Amino acid sequence: MMPDSLNQLIESFKMLPGVGEKSAERYAYAILDLDDDMIHQFAESVDNIKNTIKRCSICNSLTDKNICSICSDKTRESDILFVVDDPKNVFLFEKLNMFSGKYHVLNGLINPLEGINPEDIGIDLLIKRIEKEKFKEVIFALKPSIEGETTSLYIKKILDSMDVKITRLASGVPIGADMEYIDSLTLERALSDRKEV
Ligand SMILES: [Zn+2]
């Protein structure tokens, strides 16, 4: 019978998305093959992740400092703001290296059926930041869904009284879960063809 500790490691890997029995076993055996230092490093990074990763106090993205590296980068364009509903998308866009402005991460999207209201996703903080940092343009890159639509319209209504251009990525881009499968050219086009809302 398989030792409990090995079984436990396999079960742990199976908690991850897309990892079935076979892959979990392969990962567990691969861990067994690592040398002690590497195993220690692996275990430590897993153990640390929840304690070190927090939300940036300016943009609400994930960071291990109080203010993330994007917010503290003085070379970035400071008059254009990219609004996403998941911190994952910040890193995706950064990886594609096609946007040099600032980001803001909402805590999800407005969803009245599930009781998620504007104050739950931090819209007040977004509005305050837009006022304070005087952005000239705000680009919405929210999930193309009823919730994404509701959220952009809600924010747009508030911003209408302010001197800021509101745009969204050109349609046809599946933002969200599928976004990691889009090539950079498609996204680049969606960004350059963005439309005023
Ligand atoms: Zn930040």
XYZ file of C-alpha atoms and ligand atoms in Angstrom:
198
model
C 0.000 0.000 0.000
C 1.137 3.515 -0.750
C 2.608 5.364 2.245
C 0.190 7.869 3.765
C 2.510 10.835 3.277
C 2.856 10.123 -0.437
C -0.868 9.684 -0.759
C -1.382 12.969 1.041
C 0.936 14.786 -1.364
C -0.947 13.330 -4.334
C -4.253 14.447 -2.804
C -2.769 17.945 -2.314
C -1.824 18.248 -5.970
C -5.325 17.124 -6.923
C -6.695 20.267 -5.250
C -5.194 22.291 -8.093
C -7.249 23.066 -11.207
C -6.666 20.713 -14.102
C -4.670 18.191 -12.074
C -6.134 14.696 -12.126
C -4.953 11.467 -10.496
C -2.262 10.742 -13.114
C -0.679 14.197 -13.086
C -0.875 14.396 -9.300
C 1.029 11.116 -9.025
C 3.618 12.309 -11.529
C 4.129 15.553 -9.564
C 4.400 13.725 -6.261
C 7.057 11.337 -7.586
C 8.889 14.293 -9.145
C 8.965 15.966 -5.735
C 10.460 12.785 -4.252
C 13.248 13.027 -6.809
C 14.193 16.600 -5.893
C 17.141 17.144 -3.603
C 16.567 18.342 -0.034
C 17.268 22.017 -0.743
C 14.788 22.152 -3.569
C 12.104 20.372 -1.592
C 12.657 22.824 1.218
C 12.384 25.788 -1.147
C 9.243 24.355 -2.703
C 7.592 23.752 0.655
C 8.591 27.158 1.932
C 7.171 29.022 -1.049
C 3.857 27.181 -0.676
C 3.855 27.874 3.040
C 4.699 31.559 2.586
C 2.308 32.467 -0.158
C -0.657 33.433 2.012
C 1.454 35.446 4.452
C 3.496 37.407 1.935
C 0.987 38.110 -0.808
C -1.364 40.995 -0.133
C -3.332 43.610 -2.053
C -1.581 46.762 -3.253
C -2.937 49.707 -1.295
C -3.265 51.752 -4.493
C -4.416 49.429 -7.292
C -5.625 46.370 -5.318
C -3.474 43.993 -7.369
C -1.432 41.231 -5.744
C 1.940 42.210 -4.325
C 4.405 41.314 -1.575
C 4.904 44.971 -0.696
C 2.479 47.676 0.420
C 2.612 49.292 -2.984
C 3.113 47.056 -6.021
C 5.937 47.406 -8.533
C 3.605 48.796 -11.212
C 2.198 51.547 -8.967
C 5.662 52.534 -7.791
C 7.124 52.586 -11.311
C 7.535 56.274 -12.175
C 8.281 55.559 -15.842
C 4.775 54.299 -16.587
C 2.139 56.497 -18.219
C 0.195 58.070 -15.399
C -2.863 59.372 -17.261
C -4.333 56.107 -18.490
C -5.957 53.472 -16.276
C -6.786 49.893 -17.147
C -9.615 48.441 -15.035
C -9.831 44.659 -14.620
C -11.913 42.428 -12.338
C -9.211 39.906 -11.461
C -5.559 40.478 -10.500
C -4.617 37.578 -12.788
C -5.378 39.773 -15.759
C -2.867 42.410 -14.656
C -0.099 39.831 -14.904
C -1.412 38.532 -18.203
C -1.406 41.981 -19.772
C 2.000 42.690 -18.300
C 3.372 39.491 -19.778
C 2.159 40.563 -23.205
C 3.960 43.847 -22.701
C 1.429 45.955 -24.589
C 0.249 48.456 -22.029
C 2.390 50.928 -20.143
C -0.212 52.792 -18.096
C -1.606 51.996 -14.651
C -4.015 49.286 -13.514
C -6.861 49.024 -11.073
C -8.305 45.719 -9.884
C -11.934 45.417 -8.815
C -12.877 42.649 -6.392
C -15.051 40.969 -8.991
C -18.209 42.276 -10.671
C -21.560 43.605 -9.514
C -24.010 40.707 -9.274
C -27.297 41.591 -7.550
C -28.557 37.988 -7.731
C -25.640 36.865 -5.608
C -25.840 39.924 -3.393
C -22.608 41.472 -4.698
C -23.075 45.235 -4.639
C -20.890 48.119 -5.868
C -19.383 48.643 -2.409
C -18.362 44.972 -2.238
C -16.086 45.205 -5.253
C -14.388 48.458 -4.286
C -15.905 50.858 -6.820
C -15.680 53.716 -4.301
C -11.911 53.257 -4.120
C -11.659 53.218 -7.896
C -13.635 56.469 -8.217
C -11.576 58.147 -5.493
C -8.382 57.118 -7.233
C -9.553 58.412 -10.618
C -10.392 61.751 -8.996
C -7.124 61.948 -7.122
C -4.745 60.847 -9.872
C -6.663 62.718 -12.607
C -6.590 60.010 -15.245
C -7.461 61.186 -18.754
C -8.679 57.794 -19.913
C -10.128 54.744 -18.170
C -10.178 51.510 -20.165
C -12.568 48.781 -19.066
C -11.302 45.237 -19.564
C -14.020 43.440 -17.637
C -15.451 40.016 -18.337
C -17.923 40.264 -21.249
C -20.987 39.135 -19.313
C -24.164 40.658 -17.892
C -22.227 41.318 -14.679
C -19.369 42.945 -16.600
C -21.876 45.097 -18.470
C -23.721 46.095 -15.282
C -20.449 47.013 -13.620
C -19.139 49.149 -16.502
C -22.456 50.986 -16.817
C -22.553 51.648 -13.099
C -19.031 53.099 -13.106
C -19.649 55.037 -16.301
C -22.658 56.756 -14.746
C -20.514 58.037 -11.902
C -17.649 59.079 -14.167
C -19.930 60.906 -16.607
C -19.752 64.040 -14.476
C -15.951 63.934 -14.533
C -13.577 64.969 -17.263
C -12.386 61.494 -18.223
C -12.665 59.456 -21.402
C -14.118 55.984 -20.871
C -13.270 53.225 -23.322
C -13.438 49.478 -23.506
C -11.447 46.870 -25.390
C -12.803 46.121 -28.866
C -15.305 43.265 -28.684
C -14.502 39.679 -29.535
C -11.909 39.305 -26.840
C -12.894 36.702 -24.285
C -11.585 38.395 -21.177
C -11.374 36.302 -18.063
C -10.769 32.615 -17.780
C -10.041 32.209 -21.472
C -7.825 35.229 -21.733
C -4.621 33.327 -21.215
C -5.208 31.544 -24.494
C -5.406 34.703 -26.560
C -2.369 35.656 -28.557
C -0.809 39.031 -27.971
C -1.670 40.289 -31.460
C -5.411 39.840 -30.844
C -5.166 41.666 -27.562
C -3.033 44.388 -29.015
C -5.655 44.936 -31.702
C -8.428 44.954 -29.096
C -6.525 47.622 -27.228
C -5.763 49.821 -30.224
C -9.336 49.466 -31.577
C -10.885 50.323 -28.233
C -14.170 52.209 -28.363
C -15.578 54.952 -26.252
C -18.380 53.724 -23.973
Zn -0.463 48.696 -7.276
